[in-house]
């Protein structure tokens, strides 16, 4: 029994020493601030039953590490492009009458909707966990304000979209990502998450980004 007790005590002591050494080796983040610039692909999902639209956007981030493992940040971004969602409408003449084709059927023509992200602002708090001395993973939860537009012609497939999207401009947001140290205090980031969910149209606005972060 004495041997077993001494063995367990020695094992516990070694475990504590290894844990302390690992803690000493992990990067110290508490009190550091950071800024970042991201290039983002904005993906509007579930438009109608299965249609999607994509925009390119950019964002600027300012954040701080509250502890070695907890951080908070604010983001500001704006859209760079817009995208169209294929749709149709019945062709009408200048009097509003339906135009028939040679077979006597209604003439159907293309009438696409256009979706554009104008700008957004987000606040997040999350957990930042070191995977190695040069890399970390993080998960963040927060709130976003999104200003976006949808345009469509009357009596077309998407005529209700401008009224339904984005609905409430505020939404819960989340993201997950990795950062990789490239030189001194500079990091490359890769992340994905949900920026916004429209309560009226149920369109989910996802984002996928690559960025450059500087800690100081």
PDB file of C-alpha atoms in Angstrom:
ATOM      1  CA  UNK A   1       0.000   0.000   0.000  1.00  0.00           C
ATOM      2  CA  UNK A   2       2.856   2.376   0.827  1.00  0.00           C
ATOM      3  CA  UNK A   3       4.387   1.655  -2.579  1.00  0.00           C
ATOM      4  CA  UNK A   4       1.071   2.357  -4.310  1.00  0.00           C
ATOM      5  CA  UNK A   5       0.588   5.583  -2.337  1.00  0.00           C
ATOM      6  CA  UNK A   6       4.119   6.765  -3.147  1.00  0.00           C
ATOM      7  CA  UNK A   7       3.625   5.873  -6.829  1.00  0.00           C
ATOM      8  CA  UNK A   8       0.354   7.817  -6.997  1.00  0.00           C
ATOM      9  CA  UNK A   9       1.943  10.769  -5.231  1.00  0.00           C
ATOM     10  CA  UNK A  10       4.901  10.737  -7.636  1.00  0.00           C
ATOM     11  CA  UNK A  11       2.574  10.469 -10.641  1.00  0.00           C
ATOM     12  CA  UNK A  12       0.480  13.403  -9.375  1.00  0.00           C
ATOM     13  CA  UNK A  13       3.601  15.501  -8.850  1.00  0.00           C
ATOM     14  CA  UNK A  14       4.877  14.730 -12.352  1.00  0.00           C
ATOM     15  CA  UNK A  15       1.460  15.555 -13.842  1.00  0.00           C
ATOM     16  CA  UNK A  16       1.394  18.900 -12.037  1.00  0.00           C
ATOM     17  CA  UNK A  17       4.908  19.709 -13.236  1.00  0.00           C
ATOM     18  CA  UNK A  18       4.017  18.818 -16.844  1.00  0.00           C
ATOM     19  CA  UNK A  19       0.833  20.908 -16.660  1.00  0.00           C
ATOM     20  CA  UNK A  20       2.782  23.851 -15.262  1.00  0.00           C
ATOM     21  CA  UNK A  21       5.431  23.496 -17.989  1.00  0.00           C
ATOM     22  CA  UNK A  22       2.738  23.356 -20.669  1.00  0.00           C
ATOM     23  CA  UNK A  23       1.066  26.441 -19.204  1.00  0.00           C
ATOM     24  CA  UNK A  24       4.405  28.264 -19.224  1.00  0.00           C
ATOM     25  CA  UNK A  25       4.940  27.330 -22.881  1.00  0.00           C
ATOM     26  CA  UNK A  26       1.486  28.487 -24.057  1.00  0.00           C
ATOM     27  CA  UNK A  27       1.342  32.026 -25.507  1.00  0.00           C
ATOM     28  CA  UNK A  28       0.338  34.736 -23.029  1.00  0.00           C
ATOM     29  CA  UNK A  29      -2.478  36.848 -24.438  1.00  0.00           C
ATOM     30  CA  UNK A  30      -4.053  38.640 -21.460  1.00  0.00           C
ATOM     31  CA  UNK A  31      -3.945  42.425 -21.920  1.00  0.00           C
ATOM     32  CA  UNK A  32      -2.999  42.319 -25.612  1.00  0.00           C
ATOM     33  CA  UNK A  33      -5.007  44.253 -28.192  1.00  0.00           C
ATOM     34  CA  UNK A  34      -5.296  43.400 -31.875  1.00  0.00           C
ATOM     35  CA  UNK A  35      -6.512  44.719 -35.199  1.00  0.00           C
ATOM     36  CA  UNK A  36      -7.345  42.703 -38.312  1.00  0.00           C
ATOM     37  CA  UNK A  37      -8.441  43.107 -41.909  1.00  0.00           C
ATOM     38  CA  UNK A  38     -10.520  40.370 -43.532  1.00  0.00           C
ATOM     39  CA  UNK A  39     -11.620  39.474 -47.032  1.00  0.00           C
ATOM     40  CA  UNK A  40     -14.994  37.730 -46.808  1.00  0.00           C
ATOM     41  CA  UNK A  41     -17.276  35.683 -49.020  1.00  0.00           C
ATOM     42  CA  UNK A  42     -20.864  36.402 -47.982  1.00  0.00           C
ATOM     43  CA  UNK A  43     -23.218  33.520 -48.799  1.00  0.00           C
ATOM     44  CA  UNK A  44     -26.978  34.181 -48.707  1.00  0.00           C
ATOM     45  CA  UNK A  45     -28.540  30.736 -48.210  1.00  0.00           C
ATOM     46  CA  UNK A  46     -32.128  29.438 -48.445  1.00  0.00           C
ATOM     47  CA  UNK A  47     -33.516  32.110 -50.771  1.00  0.00           C
ATOM     48  CA  UNK A  48     -36.888  30.649 -51.642  1.00  0.00           C
ATOM     49  CA  UNK A  49     -36.477  26.890 -51.378  1.00  0.00           C
ATOM     50  CA  UNK A  50     -32.887  26.394 -52.498  1.00  0.00           C
ATOM     51  CA  UNK A  51     -31.487  29.458 -54.283  1.00  0.00           C
ATOM     52  CA  UNK A  52     -28.337  31.250 -53.116  1.00  0.00           C
ATOM     53  CA  UNK A  53     -26.478  34.490 -53.777  1.00  0.00           C
ATOM     54  CA  UNK A  54     -22.897  35.476 -53.022  1.00  0.00           C
ATOM     55  CA  UNK A  55     -21.201  38.813 -52.316  1.00  0.00           C
ATOM     56  CA  UNK A  56     -17.602  39.718 -51.646  1.00  0.00           C
ATOM     57  CA  UNK A  57     -16.999  41.975 -48.644  1.00  0.00           C
ATOM     58  CA  UNK A  58     -14.237  43.286 -46.411  1.00  0.00           C
ATOM     59  CA  UNK A  59     -14.119  44.009 -42.692  1.00  0.00           C
ATOM     60  CA  UNK A  60     -11.964  45.743 -40.068  1.00  0.00           C
ATOM     61  CA  UNK A  61     -11.670  44.269 -36.559  1.00  0.00           C
ATOM     62  CA  UNK A  62     -10.567  45.780 -33.235  1.00  0.00           C
ATOM     63  CA  UNK A  63     -10.297  43.480 -30.228  1.00  0.00           C
ATOM     64  CA  UNK A  64      -8.665  42.724 -26.898  1.00  0.00           C
ATOM     65  CA  UNK A  65      -7.751  39.620 -24.890  1.00  0.00           C
ATOM     66  CA  UNK A  66      -9.479  39.820 -21.511  1.00  0.00           C
ATOM     67  CA  UNK A  67      -7.556  36.755 -20.313  1.00  0.00           C
ATOM     68  CA  UNK A  68      -5.209  34.270 -22.003  1.00  0.00           C
ATOM     69  CA  UNK A  69      -8.305  32.396 -23.215  1.00  0.00           C
ATOM     70  CA  UNK A  70     -11.136  34.949 -23.488  1.00  0.00           C
ATOM     71  CA  UNK A  71     -11.385  37.814 -25.980  1.00  0.00           C
ATOM     72  CA  UNK A  72     -13.887  40.389 -27.182  1.00  0.00           C
ATOM     73  CA  UNK A  73     -13.987  42.357 -30.407  1.00  0.00           C
ATOM     74  CA  UNK A  74     -15.952  44.687 -32.668  1.00  0.00           C
ATOM     75  CA  UNK A  75     -16.109  44.402 -36.459  1.00  0.00           C
ATOM     76  CA  UNK A  76     -17.125  46.822 -39.168  1.00  0.00           C
ATOM     77  CA  UNK A  77     -17.531  45.783 -42.794  1.00  0.00           C
ATOM     78  CA  UNK A  78     -19.045  46.654 -46.134  1.00  0.00           C
ATOM     79  CA  UNK A  79     -19.958  44.817 -49.318  1.00  0.00           C
ATOM     80  CA  UNK A  80     -17.905  45.024 -52.488  1.00  0.00           C
ATOM     81  CA  UNK A  81     -20.168  43.241 -54.985  1.00  0.00           C
ATOM     82  CA  UNK A  82     -23.769  42.102 -55.464  1.00  0.00           C
ATOM     83  CA  UNK A  83     -25.308  38.979 -56.987  1.00  0.00           C
ATOM     84  CA  UNK A  84     -28.473  37.935 -58.799  1.00  0.00           C
ATOM     85  CA  UNK A  85     -30.948  35.143 -58.099  1.00  0.00           C
ATOM     86  CA  UNK A  86     -32.532  33.659 -61.272  1.00  0.00           C
ATOM     87  CA  UNK A  87     -36.274  34.233 -61.559  1.00  0.00           C
ATOM     88  CA  UNK A  88     -39.034  34.704 -64.100  1.00  0.00           C
ATOM     89  CA  UNK A  89     -42.134  36.749 -64.794  1.00  0.00           C
ATOM     90  CA  UNK A  90     -45.015  36.796 -67.278  1.00  0.00           C
ATOM     91  CA  UNK A  91     -44.353  39.309 -70.044  1.00  0.00           C
ATOM     92  CA  UNK A  92     -46.905  42.104 -70.298  1.00  0.00           C
ATOM     93  CA  UNK A  93     -47.305  44.929 -72.795  1.00  0.00           C
ATOM     94  CA  UNK A  94     -47.395  48.640 -71.985  1.00  0.00           C
ATOM     95  CA  UNK A  95     -51.110  48.372 -71.171  1.00  0.00           C
ATOM     96  CA  UNK A  96     -50.496  45.616 -68.648  1.00  0.00           C
ATOM     97  CA  UNK A  97     -51.956  42.879 -70.807  1.00  0.00           C
ATOM     98  CA  UNK A  98     -50.290  39.462 -70.922  1.00  0.00           C
ATOM     99  CA  UNK A  99     -48.289  38.831 -74.093  1.00  0.00           C
ATOM    100  CA  UNK A 100     -48.996  35.460 -75.685  1.00  0.00           C
ATOM    101  CA  UNK A 101     -46.485  33.461 -77.702  1.00  0.00           C
ATOM    102  CA  UNK A 102     -47.105  31.775 -81.027  1.00  0.00           C
ATOM    103  CA  UNK A 103     -48.675  28.791 -79.260  1.00  0.00           C
ATOM    104  CA  UNK A 104     -51.135  30.995 -77.396  1.00  0.00           C
ATOM    105  CA  UNK A 105     -49.422  30.496 -74.055  1.00  0.00           C
ATOM    106  CA  UNK A 106     -48.208  33.180 -71.654  1.00  0.00           C
ATOM    107  CA  UNK A 107     -44.752  34.475 -72.565  1.00  0.00           C
ATOM    108  CA  UNK A 108     -42.287  33.819 -69.721  1.00  0.00           C
ATOM    109  CA  UNK A 109     -39.132  35.945 -69.507  1.00  0.00           C
ATOM    110  CA  UNK A 110     -36.228  36.153 -67.080  1.00  0.00           C
ATOM    111  CA  UNK A 111     -36.606  38.453 -64.082  1.00  0.00           C
ATOM    112  CA  UNK A 112     -33.709  38.120 -61.656  1.00  0.00           C
ATOM    113  CA  UNK A 113     -33.610  39.507 -58.114  1.00  0.00           C
ATOM    114  CA  UNK A 114     -30.484  41.333 -56.943  1.00  0.00           C
ATOM    115  CA  UNK A 115     -29.110  41.018 -53.391  1.00  0.00           C
ATOM    116  CA  UNK A 116     -26.404  43.308 -52.029  1.00  0.00           C
ATOM    117  CA  UNK A 117     -24.767  43.625 -48.623  1.00  0.00           C
ATOM    118  CA  UNK A 118     -24.240  47.333 -47.955  1.00  0.00           C
ATOM    119  CA  UNK A 119     -22.523  47.335 -44.560  1.00  0.00           C
ATOM    120  CA  UNK A 120     -22.555  45.582 -41.196  1.00  0.00           C
ATOM    121  CA  UNK A 121     -21.306  45.933 -37.621  1.00  0.00           C
ATOM    122  CA  UNK A 122     -20.728  43.062 -35.174  1.00  0.00           C
ATOM    123  CA  UNK A 123     -19.738  42.548 -31.566  1.00  0.00           C
ATOM    124  CA  UNK A 124     -18.382  39.211 -30.351  1.00  0.00           C
ATOM    125  CA  UNK A 125     -17.066  37.543 -27.209  1.00  0.00           C
ATOM    126  CA  UNK A 126     -15.357  34.193 -27.415  1.00  0.00           C
ATOM    127  CA  UNK A 127     -12.860  31.577 -26.330  1.00  0.00           C
ATOM    128  CA  UNK A 128      -9.339  31.541 -27.759  1.00  0.00           C
ATOM    129  CA  UNK A 129      -7.388  28.311 -27.202  1.00  0.00           C
ATOM    130  CA  UNK A 130      -3.729  27.721 -28.162  1.00  0.00           C
ATOM    131  CA  UNK A 131      -3.078  24.610 -30.242  1.00  0.00           C
ATOM    132  CA  UNK A 132       0.663  25.247 -30.515  1.00  0.00           C
ATOM    133  CA  UNK A 133       3.069  28.146 -30.013  1.00  0.00           C
ATOM    134  CA  UNK A 134       2.280  29.295 -33.554  1.00  0.00           C
ATOM    135  CA  UNK A 135      -1.434  28.462 -33.863  1.00  0.00           C
ATOM    136  CA  UNK A 136      -4.724  28.874 -31.979  1.00  0.00           C
ATOM    137  CA  UNK A 137      -8.419  28.052 -32.431  1.00  0.00           C
ATOM    138  CA  UNK A 138     -11.290  30.301 -31.429  1.00  0.00           C
ATOM    139  CA  UNK A 139     -15.076  30.258 -31.184  1.00  0.00           C
ATOM    140  CA  UNK A 140     -17.116  33.463 -30.827  1.00  0.00           C
ATOM    141  CA  UNK A 141     -20.752  34.373 -30.190  1.00  0.00           C
ATOM    142  CA  UNK A 142     -22.264  37.826 -30.609  1.00  0.00           C
ATOM    143  CA  UNK A 143     -24.710  40.178 -32.297  1.00  0.00           C
ATOM    144  CA  UNK A 144     -24.661  41.812 -35.725  1.00  0.00           C
ATOM    145  CA  UNK A 145     -26.406  44.698 -37.429  1.00  0.00           C
ATOM    146  CA  UNK A 146     -26.727  44.115 -41.172  1.00  0.00           C
ATOM    147  CA  UNK A 147     -27.805  46.630 -43.817  1.00  0.00           C
ATOM    148  CA  UNK A 148     -28.631  44.869 -47.100  1.00  0.00           C
ATOM    149  CA  UNK A 149     -30.893  45.399 -50.093  1.00  0.00           C
ATOM    150  CA  UNK A 150     -32.943  43.124 -52.322  1.00  0.00           C
ATOM    151  CA  UNK A 151     -34.517  44.388 -55.548  1.00  0.00           C
ATOM    152  CA  UNK A 152     -37.015  42.561 -57.773  1.00  0.00           C
ATOM    153  CA  UNK A 153     -39.674  43.400 -60.325  1.00  0.00           C
ATOM    154  CA  UNK A 154     -43.375  43.292 -59.535  1.00  0.00           C
ATOM    155  CA  UNK A 155     -45.277  40.117 -60.484  1.00  0.00           C
ATOM    156  CA  UNK A 156     -42.038  38.149 -60.708  1.00  0.00           C
ATOM    157  CA  UNK A 157     -40.771  35.112 -58.808  1.00  0.00           C
ATOM    158  CA  UNK A 158     -39.129  37.325 -56.167  1.00  0.00           C
ATOM    159  CA  UNK A 159     -41.587  40.219 -55.906  1.00  0.00           C
ATOM    160  CA  UNK A 160     -41.974  39.687 -52.125  1.00  0.00           C
ATOM    161  CA  UNK A 161     -38.237  39.530 -51.441  1.00  0.00           C
ATOM    162  CA  UNK A 162     -37.593  43.309 -51.065  1.00  0.00           C
ATOM    163  CA  UNK A 163     -40.244  43.453 -48.302  1.00  0.00           C
ATOM    164  CA  UNK A 164     -39.062  40.305 -46.508  1.00  0.00           C
ATOM    165  CA  UNK A 165     -35.287  40.790 -46.635  1.00  0.00           C
ATOM    166  CA  UNK A 166     -33.479  41.382 -44.406  1.00  0.00           C
ATOM    167  CA  UNK A 167     -36.450  41.743 -42.038  1.00  0.00           C
ATOM    168  CA  UNK A 168     -34.951  42.513 -38.641  1.00  0.00           C
ATOM    169  CA  UNK A 169     -31.525  44.065 -39.177  1.00  0.00           C
ATOM    170  CA  UNK A 170     -30.230  42.663 -35.857  1.00  0.00           C
ATOM    171  CA  UNK A 171     -29.415  38.994 -35.410  1.00  0.00           C
ATOM    172  CA  UNK A 172     -27.369  36.597 -33.291  1.00  0.00           C
ATOM    173  CA  UNK A 173     -24.032  35.762 -34.921  1.00  0.00           C
ATOM    174  CA  UNK A 174     -21.359  33.153 -34.415  1.00  0.00           C
ATOM    175  CA  UNK A 175     -18.050  32.166 -35.951  1.00  0.00           C
ATOM    176  CA  UNK A 176     -15.181  29.707 -35.535  1.00  0.00           C
ATOM    177  CA  UNK A 177     -11.645  30.000 -36.838  1.00  0.00           C
ATOM    178  CA  UNK A 178      -7.909  29.457 -36.597  1.00  0.00           C
ATOM    179  CA  UNK A 179      -4.971  31.838 -36.522  1.00  0.00           C
ATOM    180  CA  UNK A 180      -1.423  31.064 -37.606  1.00  0.00           C
ATOM    181  CA  UNK A 181       1.619  33.079 -36.589  1.00  0.00           C
ATOM    182  CA  UNK A 182       3.644  34.082 -39.662  1.00  0.00           C
ATOM    183  CA  UNK A 183       6.196  36.531 -38.234  1.00  0.00           C
ATOM    184  CA  UNK A 184       6.564  38.207 -34.818  1.00  0.00           C
ATOM    185  CA  UNK A 185       3.105  39.623 -33.910  1.00  0.00           C
ATOM    186  CA  UNK A 186       1.478  39.027 -37.305  1.00  0.00           C
ATOM    187  CA  UNK A 187      -1.076  36.244 -37.824  1.00  0.00           C
ATOM    188  CA  UNK A 188      -3.073  34.855 -40.731  1.00  0.00           C
ATOM    189  CA  UNK A 189      -6.686  33.981 -39.842  1.00  0.00           C
ATOM    190  CA  UNK A 190      -9.188  31.613 -41.450  1.00  0.00           C
ATOM    191  CA  UNK A 191     -12.773  31.514 -40.219  1.00  0.00           C
ATOM    192  CA  UNK A 192     -16.405  30.722 -41.007  1.00  0.00           C
ATOM    193  CA  UNK A 193     -19.734  31.437 -39.365  1.00  0.00           C
ATOM    194  CA  UNK A 194     -23.220  32.908 -39.567  1.00  0.00           C
ATOM    195  CA  UNK A 195     -23.473  36.675 -39.789  1.00  0.00           C
ATOM    196  CA  UNK A 196     -27.258  37.073 -39.875  1.00  0.00           C
ATOM    197  CA  UNK A 197     -30.566  35.204 -40.047  1.00  0.00           C
ATOM    198  CA  UNK A 198     -33.589  36.971 -41.524  1.00  0.00           C
ATOM    199  CA  UNK A 199     -36.684  36.427 -39.391  1.00  0.00           C
ATOM    200  CA  UNK A 200     -39.039  37.356 -42.252  1.00  0.00           C
ATOM    201  CA  UNK A 201     -37.532  35.391 -45.158  1.00  0.00           C
ATOM    202  CA  UNK A 202     -35.450  32.837 -43.170  1.00  0.00           C
ATOM    203  CA  UNK A 203     -32.423  33.645 -45.338  1.00  0.00           C
ATOM    204  CA  UNK A 204     -29.211  32.661 -43.560  1.00  0.00           C
ATOM    205  CA  UNK A 205     -26.255  34.928 -44.278  1.00  0.00           C
ATOM    206  CA  UNK A 206     -23.052  32.908 -43.849  1.00  0.00           C
ATOM    207  CA  UNK A 207     -19.513  34.233 -44.148  1.00  0.00           C
ATOM    208  CA  UNK A 208     -16.127  32.687 -44.905  1.00  0.00           C
ATOM    209  CA  UNK A 209     -13.037  34.813 -44.442  1.00  0.00           C
ATOM    210  CA  UNK A 210      -9.267  35.078 -44.648  1.00  0.00           C
ATOM    211  CA  UNK A 211      -7.497  37.863 -42.817  1.00  0.00           C
ATOM    212  CA  UNK A 212      -4.334  39.393 -41.452  1.00  0.00           C
ATOM    213  CA  UNK A 213      -4.130  40.153 -37.718  1.00  0.00           C
ATOM    214  CA  UNK A 214      -1.631  42.218 -35.720  1.00  0.00           C
ATOM    215  CA  UNK A 215      -1.342  41.909 -31.922  1.00  0.00           C
ATOM    216  CA  UNK A 216       0.184  44.642 -29.759  1.00  0.00           C
TER     217      UNK A 216
END
